[in-house]
Tab-separated table of N, CA and C in Angstrom:
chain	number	residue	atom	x	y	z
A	1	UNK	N	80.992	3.043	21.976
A	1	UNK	CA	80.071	4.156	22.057
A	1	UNK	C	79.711	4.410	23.516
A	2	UNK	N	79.865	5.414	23.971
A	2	UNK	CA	79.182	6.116	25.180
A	2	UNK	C	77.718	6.193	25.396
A	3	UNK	N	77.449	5.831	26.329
A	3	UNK	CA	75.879	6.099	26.643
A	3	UNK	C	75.509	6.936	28.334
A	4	UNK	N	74.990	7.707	28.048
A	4	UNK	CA	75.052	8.526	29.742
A	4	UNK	C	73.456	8.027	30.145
A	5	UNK	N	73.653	7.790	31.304
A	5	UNK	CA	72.419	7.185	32.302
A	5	UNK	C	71.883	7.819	33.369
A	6	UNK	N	70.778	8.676	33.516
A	6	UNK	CA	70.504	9.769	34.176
A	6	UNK	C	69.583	9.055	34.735
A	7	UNK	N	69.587	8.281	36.291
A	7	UNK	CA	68.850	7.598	36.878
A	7	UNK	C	69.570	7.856	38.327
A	8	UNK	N	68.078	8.310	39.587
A	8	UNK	CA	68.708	8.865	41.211
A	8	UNK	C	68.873	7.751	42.143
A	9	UNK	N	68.125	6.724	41.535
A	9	UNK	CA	68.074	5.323	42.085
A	9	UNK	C	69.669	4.927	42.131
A	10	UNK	N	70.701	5.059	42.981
A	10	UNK	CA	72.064	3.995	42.897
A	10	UNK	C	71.809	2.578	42.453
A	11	UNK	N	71.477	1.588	43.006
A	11	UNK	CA	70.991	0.405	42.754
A	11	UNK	C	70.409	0.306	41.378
A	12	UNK	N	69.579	0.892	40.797
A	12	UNK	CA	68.841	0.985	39.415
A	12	UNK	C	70.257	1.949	38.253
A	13	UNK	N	70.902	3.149	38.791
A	13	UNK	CA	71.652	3.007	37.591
A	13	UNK	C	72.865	2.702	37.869
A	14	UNK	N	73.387	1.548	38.693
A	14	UNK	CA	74.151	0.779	38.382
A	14	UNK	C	73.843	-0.423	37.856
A	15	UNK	N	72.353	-0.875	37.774
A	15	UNK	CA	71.957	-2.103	37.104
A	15	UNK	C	71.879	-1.614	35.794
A	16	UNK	N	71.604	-0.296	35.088
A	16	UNK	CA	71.074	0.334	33.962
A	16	UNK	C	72.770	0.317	33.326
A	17	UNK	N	73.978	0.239	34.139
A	17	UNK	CA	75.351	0.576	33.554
A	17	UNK	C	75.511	-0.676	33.487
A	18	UNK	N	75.270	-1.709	33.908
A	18	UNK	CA	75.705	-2.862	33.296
A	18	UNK	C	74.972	-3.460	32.362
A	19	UNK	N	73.415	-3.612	32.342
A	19	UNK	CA	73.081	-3.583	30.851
A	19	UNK	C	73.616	-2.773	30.003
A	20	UNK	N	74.086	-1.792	29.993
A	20	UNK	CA	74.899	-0.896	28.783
A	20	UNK	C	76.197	-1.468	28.502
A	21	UNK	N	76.647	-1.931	29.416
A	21	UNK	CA	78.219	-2.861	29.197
A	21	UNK	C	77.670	-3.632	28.468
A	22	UNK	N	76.718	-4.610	28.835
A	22	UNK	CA	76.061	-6.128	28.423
A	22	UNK	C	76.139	-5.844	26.559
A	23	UNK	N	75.374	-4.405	26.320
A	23	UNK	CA	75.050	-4.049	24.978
A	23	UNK	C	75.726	-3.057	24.319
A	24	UNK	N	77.269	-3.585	24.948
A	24	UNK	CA	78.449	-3.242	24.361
A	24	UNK	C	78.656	-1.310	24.480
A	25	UNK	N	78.486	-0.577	25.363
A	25	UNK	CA	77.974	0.407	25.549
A	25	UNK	C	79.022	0.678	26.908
A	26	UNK	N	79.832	2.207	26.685
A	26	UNK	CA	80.483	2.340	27.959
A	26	UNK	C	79.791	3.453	28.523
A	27	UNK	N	78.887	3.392	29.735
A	27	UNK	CA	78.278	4.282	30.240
A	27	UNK	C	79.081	5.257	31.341
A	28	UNK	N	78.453	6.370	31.307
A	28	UNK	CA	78.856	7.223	32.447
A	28	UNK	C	77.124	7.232	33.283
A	29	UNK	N	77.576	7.594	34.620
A	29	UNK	CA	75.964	7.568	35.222
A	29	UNK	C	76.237	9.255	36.294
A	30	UNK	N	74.713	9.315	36.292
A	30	UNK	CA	74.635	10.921	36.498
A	30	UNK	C	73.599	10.171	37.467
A	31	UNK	N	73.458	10.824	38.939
A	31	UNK	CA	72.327	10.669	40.058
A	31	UNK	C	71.716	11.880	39.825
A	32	UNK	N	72.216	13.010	39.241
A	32	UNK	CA	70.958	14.140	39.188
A	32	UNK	C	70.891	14.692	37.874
A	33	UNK	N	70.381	15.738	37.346
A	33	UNK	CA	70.011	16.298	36.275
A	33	UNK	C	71.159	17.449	35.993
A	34	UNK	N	71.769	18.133	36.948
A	34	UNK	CA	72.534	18.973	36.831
A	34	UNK	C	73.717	18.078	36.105
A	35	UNK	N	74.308	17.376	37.014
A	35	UNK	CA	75.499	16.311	36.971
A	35	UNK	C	75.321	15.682	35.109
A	36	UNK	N	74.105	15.555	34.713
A	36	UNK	CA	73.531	14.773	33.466
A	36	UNK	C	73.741	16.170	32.507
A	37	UNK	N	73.019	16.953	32.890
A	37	UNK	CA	73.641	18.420	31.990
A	37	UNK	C	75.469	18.537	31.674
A	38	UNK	N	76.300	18.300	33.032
A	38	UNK	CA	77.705	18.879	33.249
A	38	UNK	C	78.113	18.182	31.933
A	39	UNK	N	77.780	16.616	32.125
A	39	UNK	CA	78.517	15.325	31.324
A	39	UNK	C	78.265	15.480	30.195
A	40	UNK	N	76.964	16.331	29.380
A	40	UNK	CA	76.378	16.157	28.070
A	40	UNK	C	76.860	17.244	27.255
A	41	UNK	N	77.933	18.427	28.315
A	41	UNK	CA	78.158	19.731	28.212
A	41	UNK	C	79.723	19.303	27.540
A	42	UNK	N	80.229	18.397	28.646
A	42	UNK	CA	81.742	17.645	28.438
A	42	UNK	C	81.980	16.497	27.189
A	43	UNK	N	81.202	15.659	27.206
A	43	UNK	CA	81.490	14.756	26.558
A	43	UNK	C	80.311	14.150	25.363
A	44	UNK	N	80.815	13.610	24.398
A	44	UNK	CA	80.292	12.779	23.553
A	44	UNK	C	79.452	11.747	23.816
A	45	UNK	N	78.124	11.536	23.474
A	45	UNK	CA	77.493	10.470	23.530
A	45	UNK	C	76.734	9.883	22.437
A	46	UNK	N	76.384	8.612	22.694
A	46	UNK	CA	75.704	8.117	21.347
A	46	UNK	C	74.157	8.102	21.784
A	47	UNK	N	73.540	8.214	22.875
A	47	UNK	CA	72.448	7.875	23.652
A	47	UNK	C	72.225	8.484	24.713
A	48	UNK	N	70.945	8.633	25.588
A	48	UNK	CA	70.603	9.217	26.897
A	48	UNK	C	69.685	8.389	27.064
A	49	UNK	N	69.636	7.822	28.180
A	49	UNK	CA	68.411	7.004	29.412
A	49	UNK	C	68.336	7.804	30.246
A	50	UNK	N	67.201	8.597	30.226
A	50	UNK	CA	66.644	9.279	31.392
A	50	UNK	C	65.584	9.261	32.075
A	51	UNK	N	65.688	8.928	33.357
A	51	UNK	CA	64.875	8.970	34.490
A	51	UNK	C	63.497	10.355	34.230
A	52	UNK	N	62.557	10.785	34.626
A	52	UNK	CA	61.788	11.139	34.711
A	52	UNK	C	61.563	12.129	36.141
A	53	UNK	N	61.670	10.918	37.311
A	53	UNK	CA	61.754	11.995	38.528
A	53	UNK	C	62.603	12.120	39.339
A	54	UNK	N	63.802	13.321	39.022
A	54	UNK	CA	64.841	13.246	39.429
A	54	UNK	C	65.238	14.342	40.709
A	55	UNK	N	65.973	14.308	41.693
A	55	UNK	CA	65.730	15.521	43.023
A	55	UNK	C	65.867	16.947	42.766
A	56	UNK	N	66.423	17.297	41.425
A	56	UNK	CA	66.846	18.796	40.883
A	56	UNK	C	65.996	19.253	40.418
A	57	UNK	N	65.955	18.451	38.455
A	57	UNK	CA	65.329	19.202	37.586
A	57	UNK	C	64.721	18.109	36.974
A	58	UNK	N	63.692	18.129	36.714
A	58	UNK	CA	62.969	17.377	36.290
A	58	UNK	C	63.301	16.690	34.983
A	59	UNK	N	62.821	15.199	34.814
A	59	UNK	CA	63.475	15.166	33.123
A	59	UNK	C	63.186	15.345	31.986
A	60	UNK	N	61.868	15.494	31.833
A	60	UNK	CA	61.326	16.257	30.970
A	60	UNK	C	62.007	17.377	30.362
A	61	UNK	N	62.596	18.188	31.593
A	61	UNK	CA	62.938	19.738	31.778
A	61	UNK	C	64.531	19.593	30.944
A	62	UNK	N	65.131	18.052	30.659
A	62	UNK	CA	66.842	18.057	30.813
A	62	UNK	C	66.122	17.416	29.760
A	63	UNK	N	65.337	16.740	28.799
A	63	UNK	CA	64.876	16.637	27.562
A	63	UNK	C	64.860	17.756	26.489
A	64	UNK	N	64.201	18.911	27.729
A	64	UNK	CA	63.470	20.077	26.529
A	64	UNK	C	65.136	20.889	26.516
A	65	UNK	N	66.035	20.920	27.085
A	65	UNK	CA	67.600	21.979	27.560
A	65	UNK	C	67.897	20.688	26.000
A	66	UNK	N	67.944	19.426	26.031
A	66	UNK	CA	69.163	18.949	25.004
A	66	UNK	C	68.341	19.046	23.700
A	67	UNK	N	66.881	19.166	23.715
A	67	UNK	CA	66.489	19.396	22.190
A	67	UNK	C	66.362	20.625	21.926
A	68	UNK	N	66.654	22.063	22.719
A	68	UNK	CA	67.009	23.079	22.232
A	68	UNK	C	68.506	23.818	22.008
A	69	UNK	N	69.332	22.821	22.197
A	69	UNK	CA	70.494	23.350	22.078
A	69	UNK	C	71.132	22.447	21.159
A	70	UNK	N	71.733	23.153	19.948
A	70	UNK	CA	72.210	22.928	19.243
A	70	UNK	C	73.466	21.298	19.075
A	71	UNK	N	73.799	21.604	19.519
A	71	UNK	CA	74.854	20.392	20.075
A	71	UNK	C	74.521	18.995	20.425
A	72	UNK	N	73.173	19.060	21.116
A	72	UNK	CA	72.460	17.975	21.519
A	72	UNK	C	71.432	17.771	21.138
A	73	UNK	N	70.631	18.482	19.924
A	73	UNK	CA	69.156	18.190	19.816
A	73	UNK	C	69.111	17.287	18.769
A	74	UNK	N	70.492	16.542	18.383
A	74	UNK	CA	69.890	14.988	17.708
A	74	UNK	C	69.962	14.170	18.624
A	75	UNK	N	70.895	14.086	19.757
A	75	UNK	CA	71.055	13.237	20.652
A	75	UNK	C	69.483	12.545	20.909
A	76	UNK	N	69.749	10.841	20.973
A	76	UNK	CA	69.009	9.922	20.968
A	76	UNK	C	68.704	10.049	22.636
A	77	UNK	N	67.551	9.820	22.837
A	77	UNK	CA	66.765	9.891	24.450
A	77	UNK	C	66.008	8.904	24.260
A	78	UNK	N	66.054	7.492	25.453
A	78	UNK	CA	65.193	6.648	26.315
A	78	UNK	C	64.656	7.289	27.690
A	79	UNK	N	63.731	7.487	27.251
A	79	UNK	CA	63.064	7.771	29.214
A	79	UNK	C	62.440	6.313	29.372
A	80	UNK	N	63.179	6.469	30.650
A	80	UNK	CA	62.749	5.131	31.228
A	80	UNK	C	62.333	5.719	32.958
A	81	UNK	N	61.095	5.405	33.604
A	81	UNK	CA	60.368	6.139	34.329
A	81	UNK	C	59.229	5.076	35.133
A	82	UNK	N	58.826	5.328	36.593
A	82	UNK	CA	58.166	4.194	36.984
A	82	UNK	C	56.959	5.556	36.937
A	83	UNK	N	56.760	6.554	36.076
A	83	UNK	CA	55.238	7.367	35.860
A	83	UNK	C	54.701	6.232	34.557
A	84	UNK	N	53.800	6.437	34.705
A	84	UNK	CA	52.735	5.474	33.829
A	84	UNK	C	51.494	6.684	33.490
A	85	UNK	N	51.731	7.978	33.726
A	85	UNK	CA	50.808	8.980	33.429
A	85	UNK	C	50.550	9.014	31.554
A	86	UNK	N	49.630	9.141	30.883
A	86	UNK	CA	49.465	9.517	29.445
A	86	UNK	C	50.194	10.869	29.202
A	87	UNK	N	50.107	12.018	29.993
A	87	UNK	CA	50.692	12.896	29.891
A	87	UNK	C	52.341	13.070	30.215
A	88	UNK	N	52.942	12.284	30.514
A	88	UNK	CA	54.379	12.283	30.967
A	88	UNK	C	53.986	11.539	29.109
A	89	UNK	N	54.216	10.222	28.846
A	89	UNK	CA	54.554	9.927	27.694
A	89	UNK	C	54.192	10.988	26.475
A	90	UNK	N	53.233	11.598	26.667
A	90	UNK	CA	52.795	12.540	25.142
A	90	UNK	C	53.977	13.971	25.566
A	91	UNK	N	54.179	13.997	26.444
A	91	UNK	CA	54.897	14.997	26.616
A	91	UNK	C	56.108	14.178	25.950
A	92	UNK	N	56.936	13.620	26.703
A	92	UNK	CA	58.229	12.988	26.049
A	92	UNK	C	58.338	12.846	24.162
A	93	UNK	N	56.954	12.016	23.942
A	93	UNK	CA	56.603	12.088	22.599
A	93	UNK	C	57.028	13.583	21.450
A	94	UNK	N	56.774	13.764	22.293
A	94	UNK	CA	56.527	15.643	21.375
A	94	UNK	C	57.348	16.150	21.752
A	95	UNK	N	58.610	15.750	22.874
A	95	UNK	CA	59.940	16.702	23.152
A	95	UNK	C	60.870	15.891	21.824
A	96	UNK	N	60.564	14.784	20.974
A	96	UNK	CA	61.240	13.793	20.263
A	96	UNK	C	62.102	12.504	20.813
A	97	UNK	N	61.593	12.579	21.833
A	97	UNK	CA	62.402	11.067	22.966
A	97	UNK	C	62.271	9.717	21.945
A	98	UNK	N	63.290	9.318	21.473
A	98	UNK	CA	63.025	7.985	20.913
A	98	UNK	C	62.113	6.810	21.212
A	99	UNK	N	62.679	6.351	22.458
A	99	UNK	CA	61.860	5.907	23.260
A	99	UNK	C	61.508	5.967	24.428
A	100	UNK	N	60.015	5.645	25.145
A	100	UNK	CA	59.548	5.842	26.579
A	100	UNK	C	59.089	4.014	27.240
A	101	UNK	N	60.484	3.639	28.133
A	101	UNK	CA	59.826	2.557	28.504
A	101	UNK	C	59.430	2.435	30.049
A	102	UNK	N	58.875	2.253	30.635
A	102	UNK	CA	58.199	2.052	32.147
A	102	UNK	C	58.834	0.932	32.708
A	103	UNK	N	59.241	1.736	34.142
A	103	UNK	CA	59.533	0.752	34.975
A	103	UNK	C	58.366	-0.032	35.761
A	104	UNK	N	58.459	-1.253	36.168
A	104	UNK	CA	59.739	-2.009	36.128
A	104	UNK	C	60.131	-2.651	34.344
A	105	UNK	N	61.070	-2.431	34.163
A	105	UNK	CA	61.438	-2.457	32.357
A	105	UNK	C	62.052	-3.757	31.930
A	106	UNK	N	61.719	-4.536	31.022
A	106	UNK	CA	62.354	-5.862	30.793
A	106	UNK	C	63.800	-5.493	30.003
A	107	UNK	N	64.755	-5.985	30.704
A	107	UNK	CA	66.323	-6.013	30.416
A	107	UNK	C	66.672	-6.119	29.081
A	108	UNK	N	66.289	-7.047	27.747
A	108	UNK	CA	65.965	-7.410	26.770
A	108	UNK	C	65.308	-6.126	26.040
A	109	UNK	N	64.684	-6.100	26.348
A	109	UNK	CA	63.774	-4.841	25.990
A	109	UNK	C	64.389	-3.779	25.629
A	110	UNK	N	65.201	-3.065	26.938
A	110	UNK	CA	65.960	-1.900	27.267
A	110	UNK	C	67.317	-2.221	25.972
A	111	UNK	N	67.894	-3.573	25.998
A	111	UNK	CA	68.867	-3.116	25.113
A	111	UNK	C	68.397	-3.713	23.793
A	112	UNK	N	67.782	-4.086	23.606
A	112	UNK	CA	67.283	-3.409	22.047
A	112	UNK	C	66.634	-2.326	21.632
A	113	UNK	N	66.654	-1.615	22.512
A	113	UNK	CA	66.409	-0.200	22.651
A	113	UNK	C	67.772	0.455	22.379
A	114	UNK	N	68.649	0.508	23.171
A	114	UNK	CA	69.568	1.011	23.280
A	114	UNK	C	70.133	0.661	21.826
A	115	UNK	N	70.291	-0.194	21.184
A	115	UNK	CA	71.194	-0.522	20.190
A	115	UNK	C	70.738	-0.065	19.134
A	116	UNK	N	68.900	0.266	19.122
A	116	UNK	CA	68.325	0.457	18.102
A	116	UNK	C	68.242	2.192	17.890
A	117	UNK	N	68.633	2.786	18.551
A	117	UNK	CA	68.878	3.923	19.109
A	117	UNK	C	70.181	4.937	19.380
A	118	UNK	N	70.996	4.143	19.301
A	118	UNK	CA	72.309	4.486	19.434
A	118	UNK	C	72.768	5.216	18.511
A	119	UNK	N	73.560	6.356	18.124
A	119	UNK	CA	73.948	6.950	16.836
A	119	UNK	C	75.531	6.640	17.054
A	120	UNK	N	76.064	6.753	16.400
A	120	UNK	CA	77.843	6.254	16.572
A	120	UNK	C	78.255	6.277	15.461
């Protein structure tokens, strides 16, 4: 199963692509929101981990584009985000994000997330 990883941090989503290997998961990784749109436009996924504050478009904004378009609005969403605001999570909440976990995020955590989450 594919999982796409929409994180601007290099260092963070290449650590985020190898927990996805770890949890049997072949990721593609996107540094911006556009790039995360192109891939979700192209290809099949079972999952989305998305970053929150990204240099383009915000992720919220690449939440609300895949739950209104047909094609993608079952697609499974983790935001994973170092905002800790109530309003970033109730927002995510109510766009239907599976789950919202905060960085810094326990590894363990993240992929029982991922697995519990995954459609395939």
């Amino acid at each position: 199963m594919r999982v796409l990883i929409v994180e601007d941090d290099p260092e963070i989503n290449q650590l985020l692509a190898a927990y996805a290997q770890i949890a049997g998961f072949q990721p593609d990784c996107a540094l911006t929101g556009e790039a995360a749109l192109t891939l979700v436009a192209t290809g099949t996924y079972s999952l989305v981990i998305l970053d929150v504050m990204l240099p383009d478009i915000d992720g919220m904004e690449i939440a609300r584009r895949l739950r209104t378009n047909p094609a993608t609005m079952h697609l499974p969403i983790v935001v994973l985000t170092a905002l800790t605001v109530d309003s970033t999570r109730r927002t995510a909440l109510e766009l239907g994000v599976q789950a919202f976990l905060n960085k810094p995020f326990d590894p363990d955590e993240l992929i029982r997330v991922m697995r519990k989450w995954a459609k395939g």
